[in-house]
Every structure is written in structure tokens, then in C-alpha cells.
């Protein structure tokens, strides 16, 4: 299939006719920016073939805002050696005309069904065409952004592809071999899970029983071993208990403990004496430190006099510096205050002039807005009146859908009854000579005539007599009664609806629908003129009118222009100057205040330094100070002597304690106490364990563990034999099912070999050395290729979006080759189909497309013309 000429008119964005001709047999590259109509051209081609011309579900094809347009697609194309010319109009003046070279033309539904049969698609029962109806063209004509989505497209075209392969839906599922396969699979699935092959059912139950018996047998073995060990342990414990009863080793250790406690008591007396002597030493050391601190305080008082004299001189100098700086900032602050006043006056003048100009501009703009609002208000009121009229007319013409449906049903039923009655009635044919007549019932018949009668009818012949005709059909009375009943019901419904016939009712319903559509258009116009409603528009108009009067009053109240207004600086410059002056004033004020604070602080520091010097001098000149210094020195000497004596006593006691080793004595007391306690507790534990073992052995001896083990051993052997039988059956069925599936897969591969050949051809260009399997549903399955770590395999759906995009196009080209070999028409449309492909892969895909174009016509739409410059064909623009 090859396009030759395409004409689009009143179709979405193309209001004026768009004509594209000069299509080549191979590659056709259309390059244009976004929103220029590339996808619209592709959609027009799809609509020409996929949509019924009488469909009411294609409103989206109309240009925006044009409810009366008739979207039209005119396409000429070749299939084989024949030229086809299809013209299809939607919504308005609906039409479908198909001219076929050397054949009678077709129109309407017949033309559409002929194309569907020819190209391999179907129409929906009602509504717009969906992907599941588009068959082969839906697979080969790629919509924008869907090239990586292949599974559904293949599913919708699968029936047509299977016909080409010679493989119907039942070729692999209705054979006698598949009956065997299903029986083997069912038997195998009774013992193994379908997917993982894990045991289930009786097999799993047998395995579980075997495991439980094995576990119970192991438990019995452990119990028997534990029983035997308990007997040996009881004999050992009885021997050890009797030995301790005779020797009583803890008595001797208690004697050692008492001796160690006596030695420890004597040593602890030395420790108490040492603590007392240490306390006395600490007291003498504290007195020594106190006397030293007192003498150091006297020395600090002497040093403080000279330090405070130096500080007083520094504070006096700092006071002089602060006073000089205060006088300097006082002058600068006055200058900054004058500059700030002048800048603020200039800014107020500039603002007044700018306010007057802005008010005048706003008043002028508001006058323009008021004129537009007045015009919109008048048009909105007219449109509201038209909308009310259209809605009233639609209500008056409306016919309930249920009544219209019933009217159509009664009309069709009555017509069917008339046809059946006519077939069952008796037909009378008359051929009377000129001038002769006869009377049929109440009707005079002359010349040639044909009548049908459904009841007894008399034929009166002048001068001859009468002939009675009685129809012999058994169902004529019933059909007559049905006709009369339906006719009466139809007439009653016509009278109720005030129409003469069903056609008039349909016309009224159509006109009511048209009025509603016109009302919707009017509503949109009204919404455009008054988005918030006419009342809101009126309120806005009133509000802006008041605003205009306020602006005119404000403009009149402003000062009139005066000389010098034109020489004023710009508002921004005046504002900047005022801000700089204010900033300078603020900085000067801050510095001036800081200078005043600094003077106050300097004066305060000077006064404080003088007072501190007087206090220090008074302390040094105290008459009692010399006597206190002498007393402190003598007290320090006495305290040092007493500290030395206390230190000698502490050292002597420490040497005596060291020879005793108090820590070892404490450890001996603790060790002997623990040892005696542990020996007694161990003796008691042996007695209790002997009693427990005696009771436990008496209990277990009555259970018959050996007999239980023998019984469980027999049950385990039987369960093991059953598991073996089921395992052999499951393995055999699993192996047999694998063989059957392998044979079935081999048959499927042979049937899909032609498609596999074409896939391998294109895949070898894109991924040299790679191979892809064809799944049972004829979609691409597992792909095997050489990766960075060697050979790798993965499913089609696991690939990246970009790689699936490339593989999707490769697969579609293979389907096209397969269809062409079978004599089926092919055409490929790629609407921005490789947007996720990198530069290297895009180069390979161009080779693939160039190769496919030797056998098919390919239409490529792209918004990246630079990426396709090396395709080998000139790019074409879409010009309207």
C-alpha cells in the first residue's frame, strides 16, 4: 500500500485545505516544529480508515470553536496495481466515497467494510474506534509515544498475522496430542505445583508423614540415650554423696575462716589509727595554707596602690579624647540634618508630580476599559437572549429518547409484519381489456393491476356474477392482528408526539439536538464575554464607572503643574538621594550618640578610678596593718612545724600496715567463707539431683521406649516406600510433560519460522549476533545478545524504554515483510517514534529503516530534523 496524495480540510488545526502529494515509494520524511500539525496529519490518515463516516463520536476532529465544520479527508493510494480514491466527511455533510480502478465505485458502509476487509481491521459496534479494532494498520501505524508499547498492538492484530502464517487459533490447541498433553499435565499437577514443581497433594502429604515419623524416631532415640545416661549419672552421684557424708570437708574450712577473721580484726585497728593521723595532717595543712593566703593578701594590697595610680592617669586621658570626639560629631550631625530635610522636600515634590501623572494615565486607561466593558455588556445581553431562545426552542422540539426509540421499534416491527403478511397473503393479478372492469370488494379494478388479500374477498363481474377468494395461510389472521395492533399503537404514539410519521419525529429530535448544540456554542460565547455572568459584568461595569469618577475627582484635587516640574530629577534618583541623606543622618546620629555615651563612660571611669585609689591608699596606711603581718608570719612558722610532726606519724603507721598486708587478710576471710558454703551447697544439690533422677527413671521405665521405637520404625519404612512410589510417578509425569511441551514448541517454532526469519534479518542490523524468540502470541519474547560481560538474555518487557522503542519498530518491520510476502497491503507510519534513542542506536535504526524502505512505503514525522539529515531522503515541511 502506497499513499499518492492526501488532502485535509476543516480537520482540527487545518481549517483551510492542506494538500500533500508527491509521496515516494520508500522513505517520506516530514519535519516540522511542535504544534505544526504532524500528528494531526497522521490522525487524519487513521480517521479516514478507522472511523465510520456516520459516527457521532468524532467531535474532536472539528476545528476548535467551529461547530458547523465538516472534517474531510481525501486520500489517494495504490494497493498492488490498483489506484484507490477515498473521500470521507464527518459530522456535518457526512459522506464516504471509494473509487477503485477498473471496478464499480462503493459508498457508505459498503466502502468502509471493503477497506476493513482489505487492510485487516474492524469497526466498533458503536462509538469511536479504539486500538483493539485497528488490527494490522494499528500495529504498523505508530502513534506518537507508543513505539515501545508492542504487546497490545500485536494482540489486536494476532488473528490477521495467524492467517498469514497459516496458523489458526486452534492449530495448536485442538489437536489430539493436546488432549494427551492436558491429561498428563493434570495428572502431574496433582503431585507437583505447576510453576515451581514442588510436591503437593498426596505426594506432599506422604513426604510430611515421612518427615514426622523420622523426627519422632529421632526423639525416641534421644530419649533412650538420655535414659541410659541418667542411670550412669545416678550411680556416680550416689558415690560422691556418700564420700562427702563421711569426710565432711567444709568443717575444716570453717575453722580456717574463723582464724582469718581474728587476724583481720587486729590489722583493722592499725587502719583506724592511720585514718585519725591522716585527719590531723590535713588539718595542719589547711592552717598552713590559710596563713600563706593572709600574707599574700597583704602583698596584693601594696601592689594595688601603684596599679590604681596608673589606672587613674589612663582614665583622665581617655576623658579628654572622648570630649574632643563629641565636639567633632556635634557639627557633622547638624550638617546631616540639614541635608536630610532638603532631600525629603525634593522627594515630596517629585512624588506629587508623579502622582498627578499616574492618576491621569490611570484615568485614561479606565476610560478605554469602560468602553470595552460597555461593548461586551451589550453583546453579552444579546447572547443571553439568544441562548434563552435556543433553549426554549430545544425544549419545545425535544422528543423523549424512550419515545423515539419506541417509535423506531414500532415502525420497524410494523414493516416486518407487513413484509411477512405480504409473503403469506394471496396475490391477484388482473389484465382486463380496455373498457372492461370488475369490482374487488369496494374497489373498481381496470386494466392491468396487482392486489394482495389477507381475508375473504369477493370479485364482482358485471353480467357474470361473483368470485370469492379465501387466502389459505394459517398465520394470516395472527399477522393481521399484529399489524392492526402495532398500527394502532404507532398511530397513538404519533398523535401523542404531534408528528405525522417517524421520519418527522427523527427530524424534530435532530433539530432539538442542533438547537442544544447551538445553545452550547452560545453558552461558550456568553462565557467568553462574561466569564462570571452578565450580572457580574454589570457589577464590574458599575464599579469601574465609580472608579473613573473617583480618579477624575482625585486628579482635579491634585496641585496644578508649576514652573520647574520638568527639571525635577527622576523619582528613583530623588528616592535614592533621600535614602542616602537619611542614611547619612542616621549614621551621624548614631555616631553622635555614641560619642555622648563615650564621654559619659569616660567621666564615670575617671571618677571610679579616683575612688578606688583613695580606698587602696587607706588600706595600706592602716595603723594596725604591721602588727597583723607579724602575727601571720609567726602563725605560719608554727603550723609548718606541726605539719612535719603529723607527717612523720602517718608514715610510721603506713609502714606498719604494709607489713601486715590487710588486703590479703580480707581475701582469705572471703575465700574460706565461699569455699565452705560451696561445699555444703554442692552436697545438697547432689542429694536433690539423686531424688529427681530416681523419680525420672521410674517414670521413663514405665513408658516402654524400646517398644515405641520399634513400632515407629515399621511405620517409617512403609511411609518411605510410599514416598518413593509417588516420587517416581511425579518424576515420570514431569519428564513426559516436558517432552510433550518440547514437541509442541518445536511445532510452534516451525509455524512461526517465516516471522522469525524477518525478525532475525532486522535484528542483525541493529544488534549483530543477537537473536530474539517469537512468543506463542506472536510478540517478541526472550532476546539474547552480546553484552559487556558476554552473552546475556532477557525478556522484551525488561529492556529499557529506548531499547524497547527500537525493538518495537524492528518487530513491526518484520510483521510488514511477512504481510507483504502473503500479498497483504502494508504501510508504515512513524510519528516521533525514536525520541528515546541515543545517537549511536539512531544511526543503526536509520540503516534498518532504509533497508525496509526498499520493500515498503514509510512515513516518518519528526520535530528533530537535524537528527535525520543522513537518512538519504529530503525532508518535507507541512505547510497550510
PDB file of N, CA and C in Angstrom, residues 54 142 173 290 308 329 345 373 377 537 583 588 645 693 827 869:
ATOM      1  N   UNK A  54     -20.506   8.057   9.554  1.00  0.00           N
ATOM      2  CA  UNK A  54     -21.734   8.490  10.217  1.00  0.00           C
ATOM      3  C   UNK A  54     -21.583   8.550  11.748  1.00  0.00           C
ATOM      4  N   UNK A 142       2.281   3.785  13.865  1.00  0.00           N
ATOM      5  CA  UNK A 142       2.680   4.032  15.254  1.00  0.00           C
ATOM      6  C   UNK A 142       2.277   5.447  15.665  1.00  0.00           C
ATOM      7  N   UNK A 173      -4.086 -26.000  19.710  1.00  0.00           N
ATOM      8  CA  UNK A 173      -4.819 -26.291  20.949  1.00  0.00           C
ATOM      9  C   UNK A 173      -5.921 -27.314  20.783  1.00  0.00           C
ATOM     10  N   UNK A 290      46.061  28.688 105.022  1.00  0.00           N
ATOM     11  CA  UNK A 290      45.322  29.893 105.396  1.00  0.00           C
ATOM     12  C   UNK A 290      46.282  31.036 105.743  1.00  0.00           C
ATOM     13  N   UNK A 308      46.443  51.243  90.799  1.00  0.00           N
ATOM     14  CA  UNK A 308      45.317  52.169  90.690  1.00  0.00           C
ATOM     15  C   UNK A 308      45.796  53.573  90.340  1.00  0.00           C
ATOM     16  N   UNK A 329      31.588  65.340  66.225  1.00  0.00           N
ATOM     17  CA  UNK A 329      30.336  64.717  65.715  1.00  0.00           C
ATOM     18  C   UNK A 329      29.124  65.622  65.913  1.00  0.00           C
ATOM     19  N   UNK A 345      12.194  67.175  51.169  1.00  0.00           N
ATOM     20  CA  UNK A 345      11.341  68.151  50.481  1.00  0.00           C
ATOM     21  C   UNK A 345      11.350  67.921  48.975  1.00  0.00           C
ATOM     22  N   UNK A 373     -15.854  47.346  28.190  1.00  0.00           N
ATOM     23  CA  UNK A 373     -16.844  46.688  29.040  1.00  0.00           C
ATOM     24  C   UNK A 373     -18.263  46.990  28.586  1.00  0.00           C
ATOM     25  N   UNK A 377     -20.775  44.186  27.472  1.00  0.00           N
ATOM     26  CA  UNK A 377     -22.052  44.076  28.191  1.00  0.00           C
ATOM     27  C   UNK A 377     -23.226  44.011  27.220  1.00  0.00           C
ATOM     28  N   UNK A 537     -20.696  41.061  35.221  1.00  0.00           N
ATOM     29  CA  UNK A 537     -20.169  42.038  34.259  1.00  0.00           C
ATOM     30  C   UNK A 537     -20.790  43.413  34.502  1.00  0.00           C
ATOM     31  N   UNK A 583      20.250  57.979  55.367  1.00  0.00           N
ATOM     32  CA  UNK A 583      21.257  57.050  55.864  1.00  0.00           C
ATOM     33  C   UNK A 583      22.419  57.799  56.505  1.00  0.00           C
ATOM     34  N   UNK A 588      25.233  59.651  61.263  1.00  0.00           N
ATOM     35  CA  UNK A 588      25.774  60.748  62.083  1.00  0.00           C
ATOM     36  C   UNK A 588      25.136  60.765  63.466  1.00  0.00           C
ATOM     37  N   UNK A 645      55.517  17.135 112.043  1.00  0.00           N
ATOM     38  CA  UNK A 645      55.373  16.085 113.063  1.00  0.00           C
ATOM     39  C   UNK A 645      54.253  15.118 112.660  1.00  0.00           C
ATOM     40  N   UNK A 693      16.487 -37.843  89.765  1.00  0.00           N
ATOM     41  CA  UNK A 693      16.810 -38.900  88.814  1.00  0.00           C
ATOM     42  C   UNK A 693      16.069 -40.192  89.158  1.00  0.00           C
ATOM     43  N   UNK A 827       1.738  -0.406   4.960  1.00  0.00           N
ATOM     44  CA  UNK A 827       2.157   0.992   5.001  1.00  0.00           C
ATOM     45  C   UNK A 827       2.639   1.248   6.418  1.00  0.00           C
ATOM     46  N   UNK A 869      19.172  14.046   8.955  1.00  0.00           N
ATOM     47  CA  UNK A 869      19.751  14.605   7.726  1.00  0.00           C
ATOM     48  C   UNK A 869      20.454  13.555   6.879  1.00  0.00           C
TER      49      UNK A 869
END
